[in-house]
Amino acid sequence: MIFNFLNLMFQIQIKEGTGPVFFVLVLFVAALFFFLDKARKGATFKIRKIAGLDAVNEAIGRATEMGKSILYTTGLETASHIATIASLTILSRVAKRAARYGTRLQVPSFDPIVMSLSQEIVRESYLEEGMVDSFKGDDIFYLTQEQFAYTAAVEGVLVREKPATVFLMGYFYAESLLLAETGNSIGAIQIAGTDAVTQLPFFIVSCDYTLIGEELYAASAYLSEDSNIISSLKAQDFGKALLWIFLLLGSIVTFAGSTKFLSLLGAST
Amino acid sequence: MILNLIAPLGTTEGLGIWIAAFLTLCIFSFLYKDNPFYKFAEHLFVGVSSGYYISIYYWNTLKPNMIDELVKGFKALGQGNTQKAFGLDESGAVMAEPHLRMLIPLMLGIFILLIFISRKNAWLSRISFAWYIGVASGIAIPTAMSTRVLLQAQGSIRDFCSYNSDCATSAGLDPQVATTALWINAFLLLIGTLSALAYFFFSLPSKGALKVMNKVGIYFLMISFGASFGYTVMARISLLIGRLQFLFYEWLGITIS
C-alpha cells in the first residue's frame, strides 16, 4: 500500500517533473512544523560541535583585539542562490558581534542586489545592538560583476586594509584560491564556507576553518543558539535520515533485481 | 627557437596586443607585492567591467523589458485602449507583452533605491527584498531538491542493477557495460554516500557506530577533495600556459620550430 501511495506521488514526476520534489518538500515542511512545535513547547535540541562555526566568535574577537577590520564576502552569486542566502544569514550574526565590539566590517559585493541586502542586514544588526550610529554604509560596497575584476579588487582591499579576519561564505568559482591565498599571505584568520564542491579543496588547504556544504546551511541556526531556529536543523536532519534509509533500502532492493526504487525516482525502466 | 619582431605598435591589432601584454604584466606584478602598476590595472579592470555591465543591463534588460514596454503601454493608454495598455487582449486574457504591468517591478526597483535616497522611507525596500528572496527561494529550492538530491540518489542506486542483467536492461544500463566491476563501484559509492551523509547529521552526537561512519565519511570526502584539487590545479595551469603563450607567441613573437 505504501509502495502504491509512493508510486502515485512519484508518477506525477514522470509526467510533469514535480511529483517527487513536491512530496519530499511536503515531508520536510511537515517535519519542520513538528520540530518547531516541539521547540515552542520547551524542548531543547542539542547540536554537535562544528569547529568552523565555533571559531566565528574567536575570529571576530581577534580582529577586535588587534584593532583591525573584518572582511566578509558573500561569494559570486546572486541573492537567488541558496549559498548566498545562507551567507547573508551568517553575515547578520557576524555584523551583530562586530557592532557589539565596535569592530569595522567591510563587505565587498559582487551583485548590486546582494549589496543592498547586505547593507540592510548589517544596518539592522547594528540597530539591534544599539550601535546604529557606528554603522557605515560605505563599508558595504559594490565592486563589479566581472569575476576576475572582482577578485583583483578584493585582493587589493586585502593587501591594503590587512583585515585580521576574513570570511569567505557563499558560492565561489575559480577565484576561491586567489582570494584565500591572498588572505593567508596577510596573516588573516580565515573562515570559508561553500557548497561549491570543486572549490572546497582550495578553501580546505588555504583557510583556517572551512564549512563544507551542509555546514554552511546549518550555520545560521547553529550561531543563533535559539531552539526555535535550531528546530529547522532538526528537520534537516530528519530529511537526511529519510534519504539515508531510502538509499540503503533502494540499493538492497535494486541489488535483488527489482527496479521499484528506480521507478519511484523516475528512472527509465 | 625563432625570435620574430615584437607585435608592431603601429597597427590597431598590435596596439591591442601591447596593451593586453602590459596589463597582464601589471596583474602578474602582484606576485611580488602590491604596487602602483597592479593598482592601475585593478582599478581599470573594475571600472571598465562595471561600465560594460551597466551598458549590457541597460540595452539587454532595462530598455527592452522596461522602457520599451512602458512606452508602448502609455501609447496604448493615450489611444484610449486601456486593456492593451495593461497587456490584456480584447477577451481580457493576459498577453505575453506586459506593457504597463511593468509598473509593478518598476515600483519594486524604486523601493530598493529608497535606501540611498530617503532613509525615512527605506523600509519600503523590504517589500522588494521579501519578494525577490521569496521568488528566488521558490525557484531554487525545488530545483536543488530535484538535481542535488533525487537525481543523485537515482544515480547512486542505479548501478546496483548491473549485478542482474534483466534489471540492468530495464534500468537503461548497457548490458555490455554492466559488469561486476560496475557493481563493486556502486557498492563503494553507496558506502561513501551513506558515510558522508552521516557526517552531516548535526543533531546526533558523534558516538559509537555514527562516529565510525563519520570517520569513514570524512575519508571519502577528503579523497574526493584531493582528486578534485589535482584536477582543478591542472585546469588552472592550462590557464597560466594560455597567458604565457600569449606573452611569448603573440607579443614577443617567439616561436618554436
Short mmCIF file of C-alpha atoms in Angstrom, two decimals:
data_model
loop_
_atom_site.label_atom_id
_atom_site.label_comp_id
_atom_site.label_asym_id
_atom_site.label_seq_id
_atom_site.Cartn_x
_atom_site.Cartn_y
_atom_site.Cartn_z
CA MET A 1 0.00 0.00 0.00
CA ILE A 2 2.84 2.35 0.91
CA PHE A 3 4.52 1.48 -2.38
CA ASN A 4 1.33 2.25 -4.26
CA PHE A 5 0.99 5.58 -2.50
CA LEU A 6 4.63 6.47 -3.16
CA ASN A 7 4.30 5.31 -6.71
CA LEU A 8 1.24 7.51 -7.17
CA MET A 9 3.15 10.54 -5.87
CA PHE A 10 6.20 9.77 -7.96
CA GLN A 11 4.17 9.01 -11.09
CA ILE A 12 3.34 12.73 -11.23
CA GLN A 13 7.06 13.45 -11.62
CA ILE A 14 7.33 11.20 -14.65
CA LYS A 15 4.64 13.23 -16.38
CA GLU A 16 5.23 16.70 -15.04
CA GLY A 17 8.56 16.53 -13.28
CA THR A 18 7.33 17.90 -9.97
CA GLY A 19 5.81 14.98 -8.02
CA PRO A 20 8.81 13.66 -6.06
CA VAL A 21 10.08 17.16 -5.30
CA PHE A 22 6.64 18.17 -4.06
CA PHE A 23 6.36 15.02 -1.97
CA VAL A 24 9.81 15.47 -0.39
CA LEU A 25 9.18 19.17 0.29
CA VAL A 26 5.81 18.40 1.93
CA LEU A 27 7.53 15.84 4.17
CA PHE A 28 10.26 18.31 5.03
CA VAL A 29 7.85 21.14 5.81
CA ALA A 30 5.77 18.77 7.97
CA ALA A 31 8.92 17.81 9.89
CA LEU A 32 9.83 21.48 10.22
CA PHE A 33 6.46 22.34 11.78
CA PHE A 34 6.64 19.29 14.02
CA PHE A 35 10.05 20.22 15.46
CA LEU A 36 9.13 23.92 15.64
CA ASP A 37 6.07 22.99 17.68
CA LYS A 38 8.24 20.88 19.99
CA ALA A 39 10.66 23.76 20.44
CA ARG A 40 7.83 26.14 21.31
CA LYS A 41 6.63 23.69 23.92
CA GLY A 42 10.02 23.95 25.57
CA ALA A 43 12.02 21.10 24.01
CA THR A 44 15.72 21.78 23.59
CA PHE A 45 17.79 20.29 20.78
CA LYS A 46 21.46 19.50 21.03
CA ILE A 47 23.77 20.08 18.08
CA ARG A 48 27.19 18.54 17.67
CA LYS A 49 30.16 20.90 17.57
CA ILE A 50 31.03 22.45 14.23
CA ALA A 51 34.60 23.73 14.54
CA GLY A 52 34.29 26.35 11.80
CA LEU A 53 31.29 27.94 13.45
CA ASP A 54 32.74 27.81 16.95
CA ALA A 55 35.65 29.80 15.55
CA VAL A 56 33.44 32.65 14.30
CA ASN A 57 33.32 34.44 17.65
CA GLU A 58 37.01 33.80 18.23
CA ALA A 59 37.83 35.27 14.80
CA ILE A 60 35.76 38.40 15.42
CA GLY A 61 37.37 38.76 18.85
CA ARG A 62 40.81 38.52 17.26
CA ALA A 63 40.05 41.39 14.89
CA THR A 64 38.81 43.46 17.83
CA GLU A 65 41.92 42.79 19.91
CA MET A 66 44.20 43.66 17.01
CA GLY A 67 42.22 46.83 16.22
CA LYS A 68 41.82 45.66 12.64
CA SER A 69 38.82 45.15 10.41
CA ILE A 70 36.83 42.11 9.31
CA LEU A 71 36.30 41.41 5.62
CA TYR A 72 33.21 39.42 4.66
CA THR A 73 32.38 38.32 1.14
CA THR A 74 29.12 36.66 0.17
CA GLY A 75 30.57 34.98 -2.90
CA LEU A 76 29.93 35.42 -6.58
CA GLU A 77 26.32 34.51 -6.90
CA THR A 78 23.08 36.45 -6.85
CA ALA A 79 20.60 36.55 -3.99
CA SER A 80 18.63 33.74 -5.62
CA HIS A 81 21.38 31.24 -4.84
CA ILE A 82 20.95 29.11 -1.71
CA ALA A 83 24.58 29.57 -0.62
CA THR A 84 24.20 33.37 -0.87
CA ILE A 85 21.04 33.28 1.24
CA ALA A 86 22.86 31.16 3.84
CA SER A 87 25.81 33.56 3.72
CA LEU A 88 23.57 36.57 4.31
CA THR A 89 22.12 34.97 7.43
CA ILE A 90 25.65 34.38 8.77
CA LEU A 91 26.54 37.98 7.87
CA SER A 92 23.76 39.10 10.18
CA ARG A 93 25.32 37.21 13.12
CA VAL A 94 28.82 38.43 12.30
CA ALA A 95 27.58 42.04 11.98
CA LYS A 96 25.90 41.85 15.39
CA ARG A 97 29.14 40.74 17.03
CA ALA A 98 31.14 43.33 15.10
CA ALA A 99 28.70 46.05 16.18
CA ARG A 100 28.86 44.91 19.83
CA TYR A 101 32.67 45.00 19.83
CA GLY A 102 32.92 48.14 17.68
CA THR A 103 34.92 46.32 15.01
CA ARG A 104 34.90 47.58 11.44
CA LEU A 105 33.16 45.24 8.99
CA GLN A 106 33.77 45.52 5.25
CA VAL A 107 31.59 43.70 2.73
CA PRO A 108 32.72 43.98 -0.91
CA SER A 109 29.82 42.80 -3.08
CA PHE A 110 29.68 41.16 -6.46
CA ASP A 111 25.99 41.72 -7.10
CA PRO A 112 24.13 45.04 -6.62
CA ILE A 113 21.04 43.36 -5.11
CA VAL A 114 23.22 41.38 -2.71
CA MET A 115 24.97 44.63 -1.79
CA SER A 116 21.66 46.31 -0.97
CA LEU A 117 20.58 43.29 1.02
CA SER A 118 23.90 43.20 2.86
CA GLN A 119 23.59 46.89 3.71
CA GLU A 120 20.12 46.40 5.15
CA ILE A 121 21.16 43.29 7.07
CA VAL A 122 24.24 44.91 8.58
CA ARG A 123 22.34 48.09 9.40
CA GLU A 124 19.61 46.05 11.09
CA SER A 125 22.24 44.19 13.13
CA TYR A 126 23.81 47.46 14.27
CA LEU A 127 20.33 48.73 15.14
CA GLU A 128 19.59 45.64 17.24
CA GLU A 129 22.84 46.14 19.14
CA GLY A 130 22.01 49.82 19.70
CA MET A 131 25.03 50.87 17.64
CA VAL A 132 23.33 52.29 14.56
CA ASP A 133 25.44 55.47 14.78
CA SER A 134 28.56 53.35 14.19
CA PHE A 135 27.11 51.84 11.01
CA LYS A 136 28.99 52.90 7.88
CA GLY A 137 27.04 52.20 4.70
CA ASP A 138 30.16 52.81 2.60
CA ASP A 139 31.85 49.74 4.12
CA ILE A 140 29.33 47.55 2.30
CA PHE A 141 30.17 48.40 -1.26
CA TYR A 142 29.63 47.17 -4.81
CA LEU A 143 32.64 46.38 -6.98
CA THR A 144 31.77 44.74 -10.27
CA GLN A 145 30.08 41.68 -11.73
CA GLU A 146 33.13 40.60 -13.69
CA GLN A 147 34.62 37.60 -11.89
CA PHE A 148 38.33 38.37 -12.03
CA ALA A 149 37.92 42.14 -11.76
CA TYR A 150 36.06 41.49 -8.52
CA THR A 151 38.82 39.13 -7.42
CA ALA A 152 41.53 41.68 -8.21
CA ALA A 153 39.66 44.36 -6.29
CA VAL A 154 39.08 42.17 -3.21
CA GLU A 155 42.75 41.19 -3.27
CA GLY A 156 43.58 44.89 -3.37
CA VAL A 157 41.39 45.51 -0.32
CA LEU A 158 43.00 42.57 1.47
CA VAL A 159 46.59 43.73 0.98
CA ARG A 160 45.86 47.40 1.68
CA GLU A 161 43.44 47.16 4.61
CA LYS A 162 45.02 43.98 6.04
CA PRO A 163 41.92 42.74 7.86
CA ALA A 164 42.56 40.44 10.80
CA THR A 165 39.64 38.19 9.90
CA VAL A 166 38.30 37.13 6.53
CA PHE A 167 35.01 35.37 5.93
CA LEU A 168 34.53 33.74 2.54
CA MET A 169 30.96 32.49 2.69
CA GLY A 170 28.78 31.74 -0.31
CA TYR A 171 29.25 30.33 -3.78
CA PHE A 172 32.66 30.68 -5.39
CA TYR A 173 34.27 29.75 -8.68
CA ALA A 174 37.88 29.81 -9.89
CA GLU A 175 38.72 32.84 -7.74
CA SER A 176 38.43 30.88 -4.49
CA LEU A 177 42.12 30.01 -4.22
CA LEU A 178 43.24 33.50 -5.27
CA LEU A 179 41.17 35.10 -2.51
CA ALA A 180 42.06 32.54 0.14
CA GLU A 181 45.79 32.61 -0.70
CA THR A 182 45.90 36.40 -0.52
CA GLY A 183 44.05 36.30 2.82
CA ASN A 184 46.54 33.72 4.01
CA SER A 185 49.51 35.84 2.87
CA ILE A 186 48.44 38.80 5.04
CA GLY A 187 48.11 36.55 8.08
CA ALA A 188 44.34 36.85 8.48
CA ILE A 189 42.36 34.14 10.22
CA GLN A 190 40.10 32.81 7.51
CA ILE A 191 36.77 31.03 7.77
CA ALA A 192 35.33 29.82 4.49
CA GLY A 193 32.07 28.11 3.69
CA THR A 194 30.69 26.99 0.37
CA ASP A 195 28.63 24.32 -1.31
CA ALA A 196 30.72 24.59 -4.48
CA VAL A 197 32.24 21.10 -4.39
CA THR A 198 35.06 21.94 -6.81
CA GLN A 199 36.19 24.91 -4.69
CA LEU A 200 36.06 23.23 -1.28
CA PRO A 201 39.55 21.66 -1.61
CA PHE A 202 41.08 25.10 -2.16
CA PHE A 203 39.45 26.50 0.93
CA ILE A 204 40.44 23.45 2.97
CA VAL A 205 44.12 23.89 2.11
CA SER A 206 44.30 27.66 2.50
CA CYS A 207 41.79 28.62 5.22
CA ASP A 208 41.86 28.03 8.95
CA TYR A 209 38.32 26.67 9.02
CA THR A 210 36.05 25.51 6.24
CA LEU A 211 32.33 24.89 6.36
CA ILE A 212 31.56 22.06 3.98
CA GLY A 213 28.25 22.27 2.10
CA GLU A 214 25.54 21.48 4.62
CA GLU A 215 27.53 23.08 7.42
CA LEU A 216 27.07 26.41 5.65
CA TYR A 217 23.28 25.94 5.62
CA ALA A 218 23.34 24.94 9.29
CA ALA A 219 25.42 27.94 10.32
CA SER A 220 22.58 30.38 10.89
CA ALA A 221 20.70 28.04 13.24
CA TYR A 222 23.92 26.98 14.97
CA LEU A 223 25.04 30.52 15.67
CA SER A 224 21.61 31.66 16.85
CA GLU A 225 21.53 29.27 19.84
CA ASP A 226 17.74 29.68 19.68
CA SER A 227 15.68 26.47 19.97
CA ASN A 228 13.06 27.73 17.51
CA ILE A 229 15.69 28.22 14.83
CA ILE A 230 17.62 25.08 15.76
CA SER A 231 14.41 23.11 15.19
CA SER A 232 14.93 23.76 11.45
CA LEU A 233 18.25 21.97 11.75
CA LYS A 234 16.48 19.04 13.36
CA ALA A 235 14.07 18.98 10.41
CA GLN A 236 17.03 18.98 8.02
CA ASP A 237 18.49 16.02 9.86
CA PHE A 238 15.15 14.25 9.63
CA GLY A 239 15.21 14.77 5.85
CA LYS A 240 18.76 13.45 5.63
CA ALA A 241 17.89 10.42 7.76
CA LEU A 242 14.99 9.62 5.43
CA LEU A 243 17.29 9.92 2.44
CA TRP A 244 19.85 7.69 4.18
CA ILE A 245 17.24 4.96 4.74
CA PHE A 246 15.88 5.40 1.22
CA LEU A 247 19.36 4.97 -0.29
CA LEU A 248 20.12 1.88 1.79
CA LEU A 249 16.80 0.19 1.11
CA GLY A 250 16.87 1.26 -2.52
CA SER A 251 20.32 -0.25 -3.03
CA ILE A 252 19.32 -3.56 -1.39
CA VAL A 253 16.08 -3.82 -3.37
CA THR A 254 17.84 -2.89 -6.63
CA PHE A 255 20.65 -5.34 -5.92
CA ALA A 256 17.98 -8.02 -5.51
CA GLY A 257 16.94 -7.31 -9.09
CA SER A 258 13.94 -5.03 -8.54
CA THR A 259 13.61 -1.67 -10.24
CA LYS A 260 10.87 -0.41 -7.92
CA PHE A 261 13.00 2.29 -6.29
CA LEU A 262 14.36 3.40 -9.63
CA SER A 263 10.78 3.68 -10.86
CA LEU A 264 9.95 5.82 -7.84
CA LEU A 265 12.71 8.21 -8.83
CA GLY A 266 11.55 8.24 -12.43
CA ALA A 267 14.46 6.28 -13.97
CA SER A 268 13.87 4.62 -17.31
CA THR A 269 12.56 1.13 -16.60
CA MET B 1 63.55 28.89 -31.44
CA ILE B 2 62.94 31.89 -33.63
CA LEU B 3 62.56 35.40 -32.23
CA ASN B 4 60.38 37.38 -34.61
CA LEU B 5 59.61 41.05 -34.40
CA ILE B 6 57.59 42.14 -31.36
CA ALA B 7 53.96 42.89 -32.27
CA PRO B 8 54.09 46.19 -34.23
CA LEU B 9 52.68 49.14 -32.33
CA GLY B 10 51.58 50.93 -35.49
CA THR B 11 48.59 48.71 -36.21
CA THR B 12 45.33 48.52 -34.24
CA GLU B 13 45.90 44.81 -33.59
CA GLY B 14 49.49 45.44 -32.50
CA LEU B 15 48.43 48.22 -30.15
CA GLY B 16 45.79 45.89 -28.64
CA ILE B 17 48.43 43.19 -28.07
CA TRP B 18 50.77 45.69 -26.39
CA ILE B 19 48.02 46.95 -24.07
CA ALA B 20 46.97 43.38 -23.21
CA ALA B 21 50.58 42.37 -22.55
CA PHE B 22 51.17 45.45 -20.38
CA LEU B 23 48.01 44.80 -18.33
CA THR B 24 48.89 41.10 -17.99
CA LEU B 25 52.30 42.04 -16.59
CA CYS B 26 50.68 44.61 -14.29
CA ILE B 27 48.44 41.91 -12.82
CA PHE B 28 51.33 39.42 -12.59
CA SER B 29 53.32 42.05 -10.63
CA PHE B 30 51.01 41.31 -7.67
CA LEU B 31 53.02 38.12 -7.21
CA TYR B 32 55.84 40.35 -5.96
CA LYS B 33 53.69 42.70 -3.86
CA ASP B 34 51.01 45.36 -4.12
CA ASN B 35 52.32 48.17 -6.34
CA PRO B 36 51.07 51.11 -8.45
CA PHE B 37 51.01 49.02 -11.65
CA TYR B 38 48.75 46.44 -10.06
CA LYS B 39 46.57 49.19 -8.60
CA PHE B 40 46.26 50.79 -12.03
CA ALA B 41 45.28 47.51 -13.72
CA GLU B 42 42.90 46.61 -10.89
CA HIS B 43 41.06 49.93 -10.98
CA LEU B 44 40.93 49.91 -14.77
CA PHE B 45 39.57 46.35 -14.78
CA VAL B 46 36.89 47.14 -12.17
CA GLY B 47 35.90 50.41 -13.86
CA VAL B 48 35.76 49.02 -17.38
CA SER B 49 33.84 45.91 -16.32
CA SER B 50 31.34 47.94 -14.27
CA GLY B 51 30.73 50.26 -17.21
CA TYR B 52 30.41 47.29 -19.53
CA TYR B 53 27.83 45.58 -17.32
CA ILE B 54 25.82 48.79 -16.86
CA SER B 55 25.66 49.09 -20.64
CA ILE B 56 24.71 45.40 -21.02
CA TYR B 57 21.99 45.68 -18.39
CA TYR B 58 20.59 48.82 -19.97
CA TRP B 59 20.45 47.51 -23.54
CA ASN B 60 19.57 43.87 -22.80
CA THR B 61 17.30 44.23 -19.78
CA LEU B 62 16.17 47.70 -18.80
CA LYS B 63 15.39 49.07 -22.25
CA PRO B 64 13.59 46.11 -23.90
CA ASN B 65 11.87 44.84 -20.76
CA MET B 66 11.02 48.08 -19.01
CA ILE B 67 11.36 51.31 -21.00
CA ASP B 68 10.04 49.98 -24.33
CA GLU B 69 7.14 48.23 -22.59
CA LEU B 70 6.16 51.35 -20.66
CA VAL B 71 6.36 53.48 -23.81
CA LYS B 72 4.09 51.02 -25.65
CA GLY B 73 1.75 50.90 -22.65
CA PHE B 74 1.44 54.69 -22.36
CA LYS B 75 0.93 54.97 -26.14
CA ALA B 76 -1.95 52.49 -25.93
CA LEU B 77 -3.33 54.39 -22.95
CA GLY B 78 -3.13 57.62 -24.96
CA GLN B 79 -5.15 55.94 -27.71
CA GLY B 80 -7.78 55.03 -25.13
CA ASN B 81 -7.02 51.28 -25.29
CA THR B 82 -6.79 50.57 -21.55
CA GLN B 83 -6.83 46.79 -21.90
CA LYS B 84 -3.93 46.74 -24.34
CA ALA B 85 -2.06 49.27 -22.18
CA PHE B 86 -2.02 46.74 -19.35
CA GLY B 87 -1.10 43.82 -21.59
CA LEU B 88 -4.55 42.29 -21.93
CA ASP B 89 -6.15 41.24 -25.21
CA GLU B 90 -9.72 42.00 -26.23
CA SER B 91 -11.08 38.98 -24.33
CA GLY B 92 -9.23 40.12 -21.19
CA ALA B 93 -6.63 37.35 -21.36
CA VAL B 94 -3.08 38.19 -20.31
CA MET B 95 -0.73 38.81 -23.26
CA ALA B 96 2.98 37.98 -23.30
CA GLU B 97 3.88 41.67 -23.55
CA PRO B 98 3.30 43.19 -20.09
CA HIS B 99 3.27 46.89 -21.09
CA LEU B 100 2.08 48.90 -18.06
CA ARG B 101 2.13 45.85 -15.81
CA MET B 102 5.85 46.62 -15.71
CA LEU B 103 4.97 49.47 -13.35
CA ILE B 104 4.92 46.88 -10.54
CA PRO B 105 8.58 45.78 -10.96
CA LEU B 106 9.48 49.43 -11.56
CA MET B 107 7.91 50.30 -8.23
CA LEU B 108 9.78 47.44 -6.51
CA GLY B 109 13.02 48.71 -8.05
CA ILE B 110 12.35 52.26 -6.84
CA PHE B 111 11.70 50.88 -3.34
CA ILE B 112 15.25 49.45 -3.32
CA LEU B 113 16.67 52.80 -4.43
CA LEU B 114 14.93 54.47 -1.48
CA ILE B 115 17.70 53.04 0.73
CA PHE B 116 20.04 55.56 -0.87
CA ILE B 117 17.52 58.37 -1.40
CA SER B 118 15.29 58.52 1.65
CA ARG B 119 16.20 56.84 4.94
CA LYS B 120 12.70 57.61 6.25
CA ASN B 121 11.03 55.52 3.52
CA ALA B 122 13.81 52.95 3.21
CA TRP B 123 11.62 50.37 4.97
CA LEU B 124 9.71 50.00 1.69
CA SER B 125 12.78 48.27 0.24
CA ARG B 126 11.96 45.29 2.44
CA ILE B 127 8.88 44.61 0.31
CA SER B 128 11.14 44.33 -2.74
CA PHE B 129 13.68 42.18 -0.93
CA ALA B 130 10.98 39.92 0.51
CA TRP B 131 9.52 39.49 -2.97
CA TYR B 132 12.91 38.79 -4.51
CA ILE B 133 14.08 36.32 -1.85
CA GLY B 134 10.68 34.60 -1.77
CA VAL B 135 10.55 34.11 -5.54
CA ALA B 136 14.24 33.16 -5.72
CA SER B 137 13.88 30.57 -2.93
CA GLY B 138 10.73 29.20 -4.53
CA ILE B 139 12.67 28.62 -7.73
CA ALA B 140 15.96 27.49 -6.18
CA ILE B 141 14.75 25.02 -3.53
CA PRO B 142 12.72 22.64 -5.74
CA THR B 143 15.47 22.75 -8.38
CA ALA B 144 18.13 21.90 -5.79
CA MET B 145 15.93 19.15 -4.36
CA SER B 146 15.50 17.64 -7.79
CA THR B 147 19.05 17.90 -9.11
CA ARG B 148 21.08 17.59 -5.93
CA VAL B 149 19.03 15.05 -4.02
CA LEU B 150 16.67 12.94 -6.14
CA LEU B 151 18.78 12.63 -9.27
CA GLN B 152 21.88 11.95 -7.18
CA ALA B 153 20.01 9.24 -5.24
CA GLN B 154 18.91 7.71 -8.53
CA GLY B 155 22.47 7.69 -9.82
CA SER B 156 23.71 6.05 -6.61
CA ILE B 157 21.18 3.23 -6.77
CA ARG B 158 21.07 2.54 -10.50
CA ASP B 159 24.42 0.76 -10.85
CA PHE B 160 23.36 -1.96 -8.41
CA CYS B 161 21.29 -3.28 -11.30
CA SER B 162 24.49 -4.29 -13.07
CA TYR B 163 24.57 -7.46 -10.96
CA ASN B 164 21.42 -8.66 -12.65
CA SER B 165 21.29 -8.46 -16.45
CA ASP B 166 17.47 -8.24 -16.65
CA CYS B 167 17.44 -5.44 -14.10
CA ALA B 168 20.33 -3.71 -15.90
CA THR B 169 18.46 -3.77 -19.19
CA SER B 170 15.25 -2.45 -17.68
CA ALA B 171 17.16 0.28 -15.80
CA GLY B 172 18.58 1.51 -19.09
CA LEU B 173 22.13 0.28 -18.48
CA ASP B 174 24.08 -1.17 -21.36
CA PRO B 175 24.33 -4.94 -20.56
CA GLN B 176 27.76 -4.96 -22.21
CA VAL B 177 28.96 -2.33 -19.74
CA ALA B 178 27.03 -3.69 -16.77
CA THR B 179 29.79 -5.75 -15.22
CA THR B 180 30.79 -6.89 -11.75
CA ALA B 181 33.28 -4.01 -11.69
CA LEU B 182 30.39 -1.60 -12.05
CA TRP B 183 28.59 -3.30 -9.18
CA ILE B 184 31.68 -3.02 -6.96
CA ASN B 185 31.89 0.64 -7.92
CA ALA B 186 28.23 1.05 -6.93
CA PHE B 187 28.95 -0.59 -3.60
CA LEU B 188 31.86 1.78 -2.90
CA LEU B 189 29.70 4.71 -3.95
CA LEU B 190 26.98 3.61 -1.54
CA ILE B 191 29.40 3.30 1.39
CA GLY B 192 30.84 6.71 0.55
CA THR B 193 27.44 8.36 0.16
CA LEU B 194 25.95 6.90 3.34
CA SER B 195 29.00 7.66 5.48
CA ALA B 196 29.43 11.18 4.08
CA LEU B 197 25.72 11.83 4.61
CA ALA B 198 26.03 10.59 8.19
CA TYR B 199 28.82 13.14 8.75
CA PHE B 200 26.26 15.88 8.18
CA PHE B 201 23.86 14.74 10.91
CA PHE B 202 24.17 17.69 13.25
CA SER B 203 21.66 16.80 15.93
CA LEU B 204 23.07 13.38 16.76
CA PRO B 205 26.14 13.03 18.99
CA SER B 206 29.12 11.53 17.22
CA LYS B 207 29.31 8.31 19.25
CA GLY B 208 29.54 4.57 18.58
CA ALA B 209 28.58 3.46 15.08
CA LEU B 210 27.90 7.03 13.97
CA LYS B 211 31.41 8.05 15.00
CA VAL B 212 32.90 5.27 12.86
CA MET B 213 30.67 6.25 9.96
CA ASN B 214 31.61 9.92 10.33
CA LYS B 215 35.27 8.98 10.16
CA VAL B 216 34.76 6.88 7.03
CA GLY B 217 32.70 9.74 5.58
CA ILE B 218 35.50 12.24 6.20
CA TYR B 219 37.99 9.91 4.49
CA PHE B 220 35.73 9.66 1.46
CA LEU B 221 35.25 13.43 1.39
CA MET B 222 38.98 14.11 1.65
CA ILE B 223 39.82 11.61 -1.09
CA SER B 224 37.28 13.24 -3.38
CA PHE B 225 38.56 16.72 -2.48
CA GLY B 226 42.12 15.59 -3.21
CA ALA B 227 41.13 14.27 -6.62
CA SER B 228 39.14 17.43 -7.35
CA PHE B 229 42.10 19.59 -6.21
CA GLY B 230 44.53 17.87 -8.57
CA TYR B 231 42.11 18.03 -11.46
CA THR B 232 41.36 21.72 -10.96
CA VAL B 233 45.01 22.66 -10.46
CA MET B 234 45.75 21.10 -13.85
CA ALA B 235 42.98 23.23 -15.37
CA ARG B 236 44.39 26.38 -13.73
CA ILE B 237 47.88 25.59 -15.03
CA SER B 238 46.42 25.41 -18.52
CA LEU B 239 45.06 28.95 -17.97
CA LEU B 240 48.56 30.12 -16.99
CA ILE B 241 50.02 28.39 -20.05
CA GLY B 242 47.44 30.21 -22.19
CA ARG B 243 48.56 33.58 -20.81
CA LEU B 244 52.24 32.73 -21.21
CA GLN B 245 51.60 31.60 -24.77
CA PHE B 246 50.03 34.98 -25.44
CA LEU B 247 53.02 36.80 -23.99
CA PHE B 248 55.64 34.70 -25.78
CA TYR B 249 53.94 33.98 -29.09
CA GLU B 250 51.69 36.94 -29.79
CA TRP B 251 53.54 39.73 -28.01
CA LEU B 252 57.20 38.78 -28.20
CA GLY B 253 56.80 36.76 -31.37
CA ILE B 254 58.82 33.79 -30.10
CA THR B 255 58.01 30.60 -31.97
CA ILE B 256 59.49 27.16 -31.54
CA SER B 257 60.33 25.45 -34.79
#
